[in-house]
PDB file of N, CA and C in Angstrom:
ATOM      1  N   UNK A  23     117.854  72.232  55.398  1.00 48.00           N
ATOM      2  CA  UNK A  23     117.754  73.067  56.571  1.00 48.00           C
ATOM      3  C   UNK A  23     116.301  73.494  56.806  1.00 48.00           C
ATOM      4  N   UNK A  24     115.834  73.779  55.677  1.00 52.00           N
ATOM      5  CA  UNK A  24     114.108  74.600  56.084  1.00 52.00           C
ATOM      6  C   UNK A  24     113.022  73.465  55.180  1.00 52.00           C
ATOM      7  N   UNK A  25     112.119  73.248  55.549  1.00 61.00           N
ATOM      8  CA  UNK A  25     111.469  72.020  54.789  1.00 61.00           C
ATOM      9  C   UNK A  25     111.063  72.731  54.004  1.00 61.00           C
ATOM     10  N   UNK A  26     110.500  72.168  52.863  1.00 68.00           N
ATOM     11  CA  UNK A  26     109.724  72.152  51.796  1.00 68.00           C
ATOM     12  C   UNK A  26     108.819  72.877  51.803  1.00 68.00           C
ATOM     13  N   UNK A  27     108.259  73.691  50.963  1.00 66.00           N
ATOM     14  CA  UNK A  27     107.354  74.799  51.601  1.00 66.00           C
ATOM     15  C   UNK A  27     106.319  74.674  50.416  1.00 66.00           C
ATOM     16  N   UNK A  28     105.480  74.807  51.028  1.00 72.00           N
ATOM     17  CA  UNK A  28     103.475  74.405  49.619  1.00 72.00           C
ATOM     18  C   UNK A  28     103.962  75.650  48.977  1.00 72.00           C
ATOM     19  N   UNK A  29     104.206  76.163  48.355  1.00 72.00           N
ATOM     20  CA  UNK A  29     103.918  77.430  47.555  1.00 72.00           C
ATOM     21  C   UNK A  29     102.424  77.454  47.751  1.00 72.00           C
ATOM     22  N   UNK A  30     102.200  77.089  47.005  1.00 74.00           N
ATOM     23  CA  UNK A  30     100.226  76.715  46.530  1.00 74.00           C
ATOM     24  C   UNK A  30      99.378  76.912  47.834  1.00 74.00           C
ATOM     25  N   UNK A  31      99.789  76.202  48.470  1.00 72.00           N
ATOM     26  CA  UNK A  31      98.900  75.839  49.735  1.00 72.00           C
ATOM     27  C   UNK A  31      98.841  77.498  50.345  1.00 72.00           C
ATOM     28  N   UNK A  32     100.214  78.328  50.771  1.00 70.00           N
ATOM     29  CA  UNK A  32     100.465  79.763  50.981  1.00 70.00           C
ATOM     30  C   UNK A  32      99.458  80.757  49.734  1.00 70.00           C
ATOM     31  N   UNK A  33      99.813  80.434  48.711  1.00 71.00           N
ATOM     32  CA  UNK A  33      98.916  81.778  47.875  1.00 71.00           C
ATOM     33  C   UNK A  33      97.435  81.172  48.184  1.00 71.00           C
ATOM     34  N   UNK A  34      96.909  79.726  48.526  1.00 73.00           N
ATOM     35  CA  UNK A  34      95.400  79.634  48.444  1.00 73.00           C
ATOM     36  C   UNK A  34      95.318  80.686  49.850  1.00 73.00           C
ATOM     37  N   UNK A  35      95.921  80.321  51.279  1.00 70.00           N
ATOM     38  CA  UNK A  35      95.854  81.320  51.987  1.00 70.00           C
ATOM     39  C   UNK A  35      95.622  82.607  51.816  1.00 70.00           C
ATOM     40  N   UNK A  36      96.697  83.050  51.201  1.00 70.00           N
ATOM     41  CA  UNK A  36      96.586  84.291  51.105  1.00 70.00           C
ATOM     42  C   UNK A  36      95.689  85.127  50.410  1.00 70.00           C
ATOM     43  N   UNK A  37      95.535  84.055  49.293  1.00 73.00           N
ATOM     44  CA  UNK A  37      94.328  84.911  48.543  1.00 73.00           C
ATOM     45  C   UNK A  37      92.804  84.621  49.411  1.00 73.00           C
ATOM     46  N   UNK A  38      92.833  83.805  49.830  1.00 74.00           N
ATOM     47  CA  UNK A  38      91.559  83.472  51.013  1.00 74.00           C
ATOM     48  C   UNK A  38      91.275  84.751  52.032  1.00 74.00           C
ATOM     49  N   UNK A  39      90.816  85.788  51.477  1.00 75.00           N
ATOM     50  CA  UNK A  39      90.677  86.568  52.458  1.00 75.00           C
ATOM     51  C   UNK A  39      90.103  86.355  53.953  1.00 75.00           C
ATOM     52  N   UNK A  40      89.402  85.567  54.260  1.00 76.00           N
ATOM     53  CA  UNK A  40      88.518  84.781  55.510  1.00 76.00           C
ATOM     54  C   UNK A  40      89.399  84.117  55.686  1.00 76.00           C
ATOM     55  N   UNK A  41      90.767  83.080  54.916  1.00 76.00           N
ATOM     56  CA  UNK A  41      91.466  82.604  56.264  1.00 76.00           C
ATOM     57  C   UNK A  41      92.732  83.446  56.395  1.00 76.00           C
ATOM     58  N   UNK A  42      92.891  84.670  56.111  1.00 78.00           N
ATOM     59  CA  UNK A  42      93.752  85.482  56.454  1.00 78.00           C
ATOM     60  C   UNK A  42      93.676  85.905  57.750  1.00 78.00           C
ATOM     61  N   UNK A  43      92.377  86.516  57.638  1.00 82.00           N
ATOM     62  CA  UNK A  43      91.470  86.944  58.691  1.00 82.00           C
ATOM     63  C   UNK A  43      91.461  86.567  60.014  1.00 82.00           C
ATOM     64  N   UNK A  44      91.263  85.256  59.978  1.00 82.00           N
ATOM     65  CA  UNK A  44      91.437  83.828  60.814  1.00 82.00           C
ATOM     66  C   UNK A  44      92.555  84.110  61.268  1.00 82.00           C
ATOM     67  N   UNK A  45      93.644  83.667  60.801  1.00 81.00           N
ATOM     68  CA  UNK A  45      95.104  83.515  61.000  1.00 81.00           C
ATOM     69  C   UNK A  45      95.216  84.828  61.671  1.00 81.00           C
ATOM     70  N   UNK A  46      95.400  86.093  60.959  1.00 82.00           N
ATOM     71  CA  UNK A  46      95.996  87.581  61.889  1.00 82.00           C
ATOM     72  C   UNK A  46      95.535  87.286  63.228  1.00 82.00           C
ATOM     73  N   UNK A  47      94.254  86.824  63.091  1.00 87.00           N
ATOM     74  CA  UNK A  47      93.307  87.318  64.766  1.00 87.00           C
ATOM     75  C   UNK A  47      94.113  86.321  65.930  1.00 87.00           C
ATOM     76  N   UNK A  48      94.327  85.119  65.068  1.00 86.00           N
ATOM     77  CA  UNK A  48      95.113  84.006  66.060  1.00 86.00           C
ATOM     78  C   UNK A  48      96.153  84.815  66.333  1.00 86.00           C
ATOM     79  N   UNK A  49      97.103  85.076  65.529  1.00 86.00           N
ATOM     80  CA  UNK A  49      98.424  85.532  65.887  1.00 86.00           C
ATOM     81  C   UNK A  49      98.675  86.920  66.715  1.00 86.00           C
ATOM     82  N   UNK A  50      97.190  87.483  66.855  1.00 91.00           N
ATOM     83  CA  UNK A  50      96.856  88.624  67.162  1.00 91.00           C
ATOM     84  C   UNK A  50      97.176  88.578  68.896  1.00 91.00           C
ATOM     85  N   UNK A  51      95.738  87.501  69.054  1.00 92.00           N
ATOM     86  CA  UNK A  51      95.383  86.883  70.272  1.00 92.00           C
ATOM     87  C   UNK A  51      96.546  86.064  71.300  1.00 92.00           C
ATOM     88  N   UNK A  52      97.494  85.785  70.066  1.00 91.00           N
ATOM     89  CA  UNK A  52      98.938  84.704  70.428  1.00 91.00           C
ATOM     90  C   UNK A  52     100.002  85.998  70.912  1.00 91.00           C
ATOM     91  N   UNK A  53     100.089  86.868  70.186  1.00 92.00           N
ATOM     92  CA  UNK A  53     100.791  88.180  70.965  1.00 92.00           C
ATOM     93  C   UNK A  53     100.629  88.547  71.366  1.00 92.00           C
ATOM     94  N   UNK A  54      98.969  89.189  72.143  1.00 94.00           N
ATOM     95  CA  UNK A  54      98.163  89.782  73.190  1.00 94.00           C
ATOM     96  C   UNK A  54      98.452  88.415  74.426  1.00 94.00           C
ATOM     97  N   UNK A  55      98.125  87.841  74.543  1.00 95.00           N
ATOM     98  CA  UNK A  55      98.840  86.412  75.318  1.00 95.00           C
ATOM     99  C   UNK A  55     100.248  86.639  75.754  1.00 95.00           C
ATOM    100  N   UNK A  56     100.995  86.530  75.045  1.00 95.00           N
ATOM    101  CA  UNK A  56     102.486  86.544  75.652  1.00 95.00           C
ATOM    102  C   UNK A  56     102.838  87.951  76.330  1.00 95.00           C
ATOM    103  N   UNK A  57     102.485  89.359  75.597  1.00 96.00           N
ATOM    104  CA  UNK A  57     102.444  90.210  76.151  1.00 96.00           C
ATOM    105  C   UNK A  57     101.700  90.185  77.763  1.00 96.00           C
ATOM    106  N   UNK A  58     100.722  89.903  77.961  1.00 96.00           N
ATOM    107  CA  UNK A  58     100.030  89.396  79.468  1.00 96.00           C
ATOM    108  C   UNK A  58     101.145  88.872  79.858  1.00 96.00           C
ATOM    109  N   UNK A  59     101.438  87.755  79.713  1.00 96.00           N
ATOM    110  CA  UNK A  59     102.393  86.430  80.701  1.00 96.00           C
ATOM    111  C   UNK A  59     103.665  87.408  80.819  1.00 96.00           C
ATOM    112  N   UNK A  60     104.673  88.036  79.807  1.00 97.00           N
ATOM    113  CA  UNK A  60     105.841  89.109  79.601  1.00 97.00           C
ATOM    114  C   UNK A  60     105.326  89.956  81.265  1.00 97.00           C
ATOM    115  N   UNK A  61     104.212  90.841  81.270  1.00 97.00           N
ATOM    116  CA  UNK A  61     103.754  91.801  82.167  1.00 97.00           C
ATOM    117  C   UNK A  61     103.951  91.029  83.583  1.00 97.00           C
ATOM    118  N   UNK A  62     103.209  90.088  83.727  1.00 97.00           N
ATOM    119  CA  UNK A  62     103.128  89.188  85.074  1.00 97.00           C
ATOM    120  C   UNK A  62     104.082  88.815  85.370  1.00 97.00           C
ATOM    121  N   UNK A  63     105.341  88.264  84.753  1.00 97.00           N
ATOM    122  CA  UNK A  63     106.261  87.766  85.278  1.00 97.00           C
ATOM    123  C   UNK A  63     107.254  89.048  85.604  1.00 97.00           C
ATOM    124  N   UNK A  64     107.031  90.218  85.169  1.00 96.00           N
ATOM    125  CA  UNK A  64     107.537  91.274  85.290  1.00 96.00           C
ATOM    126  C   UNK A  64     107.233  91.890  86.704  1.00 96.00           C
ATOM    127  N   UNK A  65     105.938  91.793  86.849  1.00 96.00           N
ATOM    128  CA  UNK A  65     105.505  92.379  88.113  1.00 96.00           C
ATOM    129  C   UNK A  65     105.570  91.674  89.160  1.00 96.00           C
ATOM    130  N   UNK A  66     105.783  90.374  88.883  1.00 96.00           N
ATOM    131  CA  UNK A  66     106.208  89.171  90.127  1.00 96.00           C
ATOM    132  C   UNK A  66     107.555  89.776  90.346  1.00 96.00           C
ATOM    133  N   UNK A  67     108.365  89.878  89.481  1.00 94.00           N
ATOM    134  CA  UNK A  67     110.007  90.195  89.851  1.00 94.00           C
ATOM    135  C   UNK A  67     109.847  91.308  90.703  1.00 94.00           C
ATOM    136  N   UNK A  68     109.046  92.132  89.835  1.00 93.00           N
ATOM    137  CA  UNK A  68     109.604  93.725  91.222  1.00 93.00           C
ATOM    138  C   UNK A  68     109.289  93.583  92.346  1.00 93.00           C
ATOM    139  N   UNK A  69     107.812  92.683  92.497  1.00 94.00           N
ATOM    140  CA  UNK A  69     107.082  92.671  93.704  1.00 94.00           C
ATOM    141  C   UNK A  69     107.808  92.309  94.395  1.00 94.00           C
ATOM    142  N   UNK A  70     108.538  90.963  94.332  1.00 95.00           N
ATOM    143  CA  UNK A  70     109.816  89.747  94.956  1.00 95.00           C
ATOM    144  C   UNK A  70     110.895  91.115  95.324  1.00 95.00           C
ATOM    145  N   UNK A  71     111.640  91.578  94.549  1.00 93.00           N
ATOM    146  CA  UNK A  71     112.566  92.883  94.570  1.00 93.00           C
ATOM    147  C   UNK A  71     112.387  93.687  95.576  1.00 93.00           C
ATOM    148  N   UNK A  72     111.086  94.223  95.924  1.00 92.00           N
ATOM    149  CA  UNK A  72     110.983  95.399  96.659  1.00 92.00           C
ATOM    150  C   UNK A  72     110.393  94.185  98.206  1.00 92.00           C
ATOM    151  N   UNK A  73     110.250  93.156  98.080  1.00 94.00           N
ATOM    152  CA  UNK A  73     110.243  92.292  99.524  1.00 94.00           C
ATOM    153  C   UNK A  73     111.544  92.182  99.908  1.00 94.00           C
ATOM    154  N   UNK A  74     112.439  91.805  98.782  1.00 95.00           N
ATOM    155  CA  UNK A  74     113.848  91.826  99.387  1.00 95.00           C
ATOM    156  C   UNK A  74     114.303  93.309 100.246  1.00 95.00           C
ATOM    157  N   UNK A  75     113.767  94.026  99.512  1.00 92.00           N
ATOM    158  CA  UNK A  75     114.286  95.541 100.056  1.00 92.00           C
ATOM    159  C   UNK A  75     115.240  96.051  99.020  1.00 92.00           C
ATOM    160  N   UNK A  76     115.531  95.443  97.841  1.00 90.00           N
ATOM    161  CA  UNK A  76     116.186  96.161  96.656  1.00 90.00           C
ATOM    162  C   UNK A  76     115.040  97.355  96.201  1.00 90.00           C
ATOM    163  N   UNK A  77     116.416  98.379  95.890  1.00 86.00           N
ATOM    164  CA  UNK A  77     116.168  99.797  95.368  1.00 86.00           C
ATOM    165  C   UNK A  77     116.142  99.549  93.953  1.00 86.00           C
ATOM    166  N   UNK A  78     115.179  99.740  93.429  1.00 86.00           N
ATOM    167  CA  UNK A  78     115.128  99.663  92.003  1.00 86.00           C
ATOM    168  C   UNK A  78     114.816 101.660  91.435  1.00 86.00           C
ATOM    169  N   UNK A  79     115.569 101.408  90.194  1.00 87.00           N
ATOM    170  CA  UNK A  79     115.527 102.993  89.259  1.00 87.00           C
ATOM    171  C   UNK A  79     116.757 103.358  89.800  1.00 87.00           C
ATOM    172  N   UNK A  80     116.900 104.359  88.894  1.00 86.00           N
ATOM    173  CA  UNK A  80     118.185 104.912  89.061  1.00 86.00           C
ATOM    174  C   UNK A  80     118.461 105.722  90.503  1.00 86.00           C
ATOM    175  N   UNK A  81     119.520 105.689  91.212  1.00 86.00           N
ATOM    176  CA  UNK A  81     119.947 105.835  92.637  1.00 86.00           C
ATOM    177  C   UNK A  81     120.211 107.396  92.309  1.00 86.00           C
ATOM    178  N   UNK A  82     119.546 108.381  93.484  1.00 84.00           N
ATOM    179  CA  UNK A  82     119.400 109.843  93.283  1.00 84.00           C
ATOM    180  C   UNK A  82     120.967 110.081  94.279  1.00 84.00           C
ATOM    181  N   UNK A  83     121.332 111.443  92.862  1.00 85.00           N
ATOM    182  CA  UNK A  83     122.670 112.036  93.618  1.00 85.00           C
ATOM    183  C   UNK A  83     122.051 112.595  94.535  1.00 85.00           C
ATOM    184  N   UNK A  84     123.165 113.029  95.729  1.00 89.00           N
ATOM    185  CA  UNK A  84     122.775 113.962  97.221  1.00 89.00           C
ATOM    186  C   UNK A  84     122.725 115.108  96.663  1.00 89.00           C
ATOM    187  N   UNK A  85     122.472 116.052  97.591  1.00 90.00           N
ATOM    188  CA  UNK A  85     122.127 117.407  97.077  1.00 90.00           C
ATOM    189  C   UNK A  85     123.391 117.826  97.908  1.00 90.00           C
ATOM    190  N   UNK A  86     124.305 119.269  97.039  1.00 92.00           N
ATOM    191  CA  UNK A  86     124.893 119.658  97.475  1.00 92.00           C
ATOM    192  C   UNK A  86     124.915 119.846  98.526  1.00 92.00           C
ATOM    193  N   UNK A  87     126.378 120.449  99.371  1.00 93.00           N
ATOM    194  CA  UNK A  87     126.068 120.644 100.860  1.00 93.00           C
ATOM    195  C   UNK A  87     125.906 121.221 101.173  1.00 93.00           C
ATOM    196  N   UNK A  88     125.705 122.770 100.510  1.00 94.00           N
ATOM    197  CA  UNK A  88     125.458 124.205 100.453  1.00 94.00           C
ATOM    198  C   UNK A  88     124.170 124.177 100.089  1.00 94.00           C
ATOM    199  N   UNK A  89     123.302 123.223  99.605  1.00 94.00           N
ATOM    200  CA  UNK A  89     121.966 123.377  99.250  1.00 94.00           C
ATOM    201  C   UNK A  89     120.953 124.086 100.616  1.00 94.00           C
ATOM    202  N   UNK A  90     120.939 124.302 101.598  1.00 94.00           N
ATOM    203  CA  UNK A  90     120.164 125.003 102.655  1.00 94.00           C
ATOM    204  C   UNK A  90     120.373 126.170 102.469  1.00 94.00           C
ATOM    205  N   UNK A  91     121.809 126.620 101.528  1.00 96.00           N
ATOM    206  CA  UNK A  91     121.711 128.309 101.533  1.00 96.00           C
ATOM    207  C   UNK A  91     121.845 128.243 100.051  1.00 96.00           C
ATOM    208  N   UNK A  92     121.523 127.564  99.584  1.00 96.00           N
ATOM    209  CA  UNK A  92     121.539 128.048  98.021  1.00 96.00           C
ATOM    210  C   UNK A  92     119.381 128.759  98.143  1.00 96.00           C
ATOM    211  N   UNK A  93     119.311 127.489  98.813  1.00 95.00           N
ATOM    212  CA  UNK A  93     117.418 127.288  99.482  1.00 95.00           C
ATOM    213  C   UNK A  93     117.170 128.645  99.769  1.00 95.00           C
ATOM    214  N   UNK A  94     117.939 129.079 101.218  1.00 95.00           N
ATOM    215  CA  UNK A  94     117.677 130.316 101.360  1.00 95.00           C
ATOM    216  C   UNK A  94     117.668 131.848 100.611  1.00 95.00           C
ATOM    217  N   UNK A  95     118.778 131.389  99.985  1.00 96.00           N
ATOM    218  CA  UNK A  95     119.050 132.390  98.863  1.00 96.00           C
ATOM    219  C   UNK A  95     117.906 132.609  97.571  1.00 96.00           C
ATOM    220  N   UNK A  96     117.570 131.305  97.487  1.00 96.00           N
ATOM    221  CA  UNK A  96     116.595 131.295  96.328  1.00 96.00           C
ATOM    222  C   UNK A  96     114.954 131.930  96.309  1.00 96.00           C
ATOM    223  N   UNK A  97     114.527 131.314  97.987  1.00 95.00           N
ATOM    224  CA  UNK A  97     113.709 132.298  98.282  1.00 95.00           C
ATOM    225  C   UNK A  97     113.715 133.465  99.095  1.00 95.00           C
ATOM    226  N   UNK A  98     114.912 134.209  99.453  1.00 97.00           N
ATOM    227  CA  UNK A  98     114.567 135.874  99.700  1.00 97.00           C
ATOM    228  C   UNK A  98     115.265 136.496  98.411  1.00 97.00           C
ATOM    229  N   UNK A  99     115.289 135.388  97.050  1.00 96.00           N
ATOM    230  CA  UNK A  99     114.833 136.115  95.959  1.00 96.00           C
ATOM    231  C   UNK A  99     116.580 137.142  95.845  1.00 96.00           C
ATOM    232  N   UNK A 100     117.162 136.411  96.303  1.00 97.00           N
ATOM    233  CA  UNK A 100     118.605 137.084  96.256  1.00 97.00           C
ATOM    234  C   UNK A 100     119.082 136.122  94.773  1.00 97.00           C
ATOM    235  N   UNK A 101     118.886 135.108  94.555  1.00 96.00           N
ATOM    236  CA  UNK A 101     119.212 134.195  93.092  1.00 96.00           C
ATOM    237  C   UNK A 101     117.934 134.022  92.179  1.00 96.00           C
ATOM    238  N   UNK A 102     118.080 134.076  90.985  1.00 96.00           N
ATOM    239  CA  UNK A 102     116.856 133.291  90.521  1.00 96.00           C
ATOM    240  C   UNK A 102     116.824 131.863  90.493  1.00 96.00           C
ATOM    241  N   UNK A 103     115.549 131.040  90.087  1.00 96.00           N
ATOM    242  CA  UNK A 103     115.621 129.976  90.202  1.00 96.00           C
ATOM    243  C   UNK A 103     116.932 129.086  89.241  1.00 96.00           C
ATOM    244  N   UNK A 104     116.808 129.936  88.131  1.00 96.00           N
ATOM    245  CA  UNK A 104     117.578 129.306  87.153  1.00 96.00           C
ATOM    246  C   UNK A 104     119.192 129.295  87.498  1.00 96.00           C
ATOM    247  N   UNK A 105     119.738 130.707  88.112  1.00 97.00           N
ATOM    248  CA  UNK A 105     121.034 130.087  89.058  1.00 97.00           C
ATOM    249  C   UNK A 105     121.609 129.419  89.949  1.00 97.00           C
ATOM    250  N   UNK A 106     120.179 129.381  90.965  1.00 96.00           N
ATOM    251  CA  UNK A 106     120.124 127.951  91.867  1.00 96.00           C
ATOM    252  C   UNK A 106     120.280 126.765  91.335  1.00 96.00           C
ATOM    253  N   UNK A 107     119.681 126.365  89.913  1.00 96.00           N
ATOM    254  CA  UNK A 107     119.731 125.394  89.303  1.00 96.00           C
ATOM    255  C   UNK A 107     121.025 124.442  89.131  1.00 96.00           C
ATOM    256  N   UNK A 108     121.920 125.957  88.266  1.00 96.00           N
ATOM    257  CA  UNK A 108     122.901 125.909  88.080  1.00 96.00           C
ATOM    258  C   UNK A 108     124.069 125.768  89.544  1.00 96.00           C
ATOM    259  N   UNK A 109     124.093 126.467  90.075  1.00 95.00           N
ATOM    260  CA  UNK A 109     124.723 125.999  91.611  1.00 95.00           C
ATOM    261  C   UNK A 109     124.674 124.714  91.790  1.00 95.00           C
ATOM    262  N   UNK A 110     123.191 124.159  92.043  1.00 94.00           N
ATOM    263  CA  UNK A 110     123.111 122.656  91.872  1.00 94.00           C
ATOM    264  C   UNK A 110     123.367 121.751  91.239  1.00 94.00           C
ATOM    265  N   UNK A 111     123.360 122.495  89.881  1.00 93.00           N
ATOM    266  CA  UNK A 111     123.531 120.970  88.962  1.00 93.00           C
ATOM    267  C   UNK A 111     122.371 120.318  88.479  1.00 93.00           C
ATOM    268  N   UNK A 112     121.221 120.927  88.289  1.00 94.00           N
ATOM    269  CA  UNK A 112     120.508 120.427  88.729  1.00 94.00           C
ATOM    270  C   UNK A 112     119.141 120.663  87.227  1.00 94.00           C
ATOM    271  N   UNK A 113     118.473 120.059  86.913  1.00 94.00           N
ATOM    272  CA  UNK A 113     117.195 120.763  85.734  1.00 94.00           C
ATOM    273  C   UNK A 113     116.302 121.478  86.313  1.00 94.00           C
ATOM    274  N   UNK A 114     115.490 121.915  85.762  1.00 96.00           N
ATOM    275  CA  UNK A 114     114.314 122.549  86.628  1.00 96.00           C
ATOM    276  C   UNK A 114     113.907 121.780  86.633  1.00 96.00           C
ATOM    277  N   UNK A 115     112.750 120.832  86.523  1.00 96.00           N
ATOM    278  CA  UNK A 115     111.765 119.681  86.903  1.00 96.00           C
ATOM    279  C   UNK A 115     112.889 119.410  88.802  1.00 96.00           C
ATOM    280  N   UNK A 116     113.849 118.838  88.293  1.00 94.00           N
ATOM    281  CA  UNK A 116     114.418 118.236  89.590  1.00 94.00           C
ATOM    282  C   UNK A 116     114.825 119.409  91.082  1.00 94.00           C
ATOM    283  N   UNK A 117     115.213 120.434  90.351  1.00 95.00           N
ATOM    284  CA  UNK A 117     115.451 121.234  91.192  1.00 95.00           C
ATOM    285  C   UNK A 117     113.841 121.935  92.034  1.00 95.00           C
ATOM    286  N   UNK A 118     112.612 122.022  91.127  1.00 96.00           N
ATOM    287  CA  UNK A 118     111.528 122.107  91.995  1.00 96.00           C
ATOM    288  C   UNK A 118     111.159 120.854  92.829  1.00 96.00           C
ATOM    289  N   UNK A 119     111.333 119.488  92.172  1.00 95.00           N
ATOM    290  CA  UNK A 119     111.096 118.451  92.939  1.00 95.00           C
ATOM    291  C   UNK A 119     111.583 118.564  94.508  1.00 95.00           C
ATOM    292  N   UNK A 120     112.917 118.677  94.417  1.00 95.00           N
ATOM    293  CA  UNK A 120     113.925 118.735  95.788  1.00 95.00           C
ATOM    294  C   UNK A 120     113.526 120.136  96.876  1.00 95.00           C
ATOM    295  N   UNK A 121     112.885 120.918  96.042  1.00 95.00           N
ATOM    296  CA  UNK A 121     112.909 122.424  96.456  1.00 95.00           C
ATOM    297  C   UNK A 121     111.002 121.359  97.453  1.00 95.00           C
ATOM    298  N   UNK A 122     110.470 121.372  96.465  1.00 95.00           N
ATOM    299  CA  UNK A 122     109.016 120.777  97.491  1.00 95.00           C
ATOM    300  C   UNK A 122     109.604 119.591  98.718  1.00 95.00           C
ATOM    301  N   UNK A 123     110.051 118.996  98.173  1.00 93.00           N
ATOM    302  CA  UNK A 123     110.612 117.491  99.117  1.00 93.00           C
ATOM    303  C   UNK A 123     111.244 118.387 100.670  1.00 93.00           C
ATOM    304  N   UNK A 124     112.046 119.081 100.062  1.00 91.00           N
ATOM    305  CA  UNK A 124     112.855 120.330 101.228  1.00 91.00           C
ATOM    306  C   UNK A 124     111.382 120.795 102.299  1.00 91.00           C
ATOM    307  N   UNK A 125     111.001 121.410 101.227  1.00 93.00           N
ATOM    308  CA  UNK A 125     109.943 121.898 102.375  1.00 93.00           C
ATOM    309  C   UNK A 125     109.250 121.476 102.963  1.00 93.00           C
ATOM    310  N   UNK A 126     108.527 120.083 102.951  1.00 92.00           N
ATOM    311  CA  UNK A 126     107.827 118.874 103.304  1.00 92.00           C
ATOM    312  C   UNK A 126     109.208 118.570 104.247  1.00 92.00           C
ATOM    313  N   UNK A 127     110.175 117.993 104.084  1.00 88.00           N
ATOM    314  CA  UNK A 127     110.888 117.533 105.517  1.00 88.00           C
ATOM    315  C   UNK A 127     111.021 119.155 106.218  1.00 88.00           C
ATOM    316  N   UNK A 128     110.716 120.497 105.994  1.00 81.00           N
ATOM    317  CA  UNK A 128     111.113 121.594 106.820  1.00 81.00           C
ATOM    318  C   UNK A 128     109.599 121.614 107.644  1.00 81.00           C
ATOM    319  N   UNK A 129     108.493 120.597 107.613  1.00 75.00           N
ATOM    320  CA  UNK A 129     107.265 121.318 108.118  1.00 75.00           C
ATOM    321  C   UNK A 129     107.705 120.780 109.658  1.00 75.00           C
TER     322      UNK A 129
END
């Protein structure tokens, strides 16, 4: 199944510190390589993806339907942020996200 293998020929390697050396940098250069080509063919796909008009990442839930008065509520400071949160469903990171996004479509 696996050929014949130098023993000998492997420990002169190995003990060869200079063609160790040699060898890592190849295999170095041989994985820095594929990693490149891995990236490119990666970024060809999305590029192709987002020409089609596919939505890539995870698809965002709607915001409640009460969210305009949870909004209102939150700033005349009648809720804190952290119960708005909760109303929503929502983390803080995401719930400020939506809270800016809100106000940007309210200008």
């Amino acid at each position: 199944m696996f050929p014949e293998i130098d023993r000998q020929a492997i420990l002169e390697i190995v003990e060869n510190e200079e063609k160790t050396d040699k060898i890592m940098a190849l295999l170095e250069e041989a994985a820095k390589r594929e990693k490149q080509r891995r990236l490119a063919l990666q970024a060809e796909g999305i590029k192709r993806a987002r020409q089609k008009g596919t939505t890539l990442g995870r698809p965002r839930l709607p915001l409640p339907r009460d969210f305009p008065n949870i909004y209102r509520r939150y700033k005349d400071k009648e809720i804190t942020a952290q119960h708005a949160q909760k109303l929503c469903n929502m983390s803080a990171n995401t719930f400020y996200r939506v809270i800016h996004e809100f106000e940007e479509k309210s200008k």
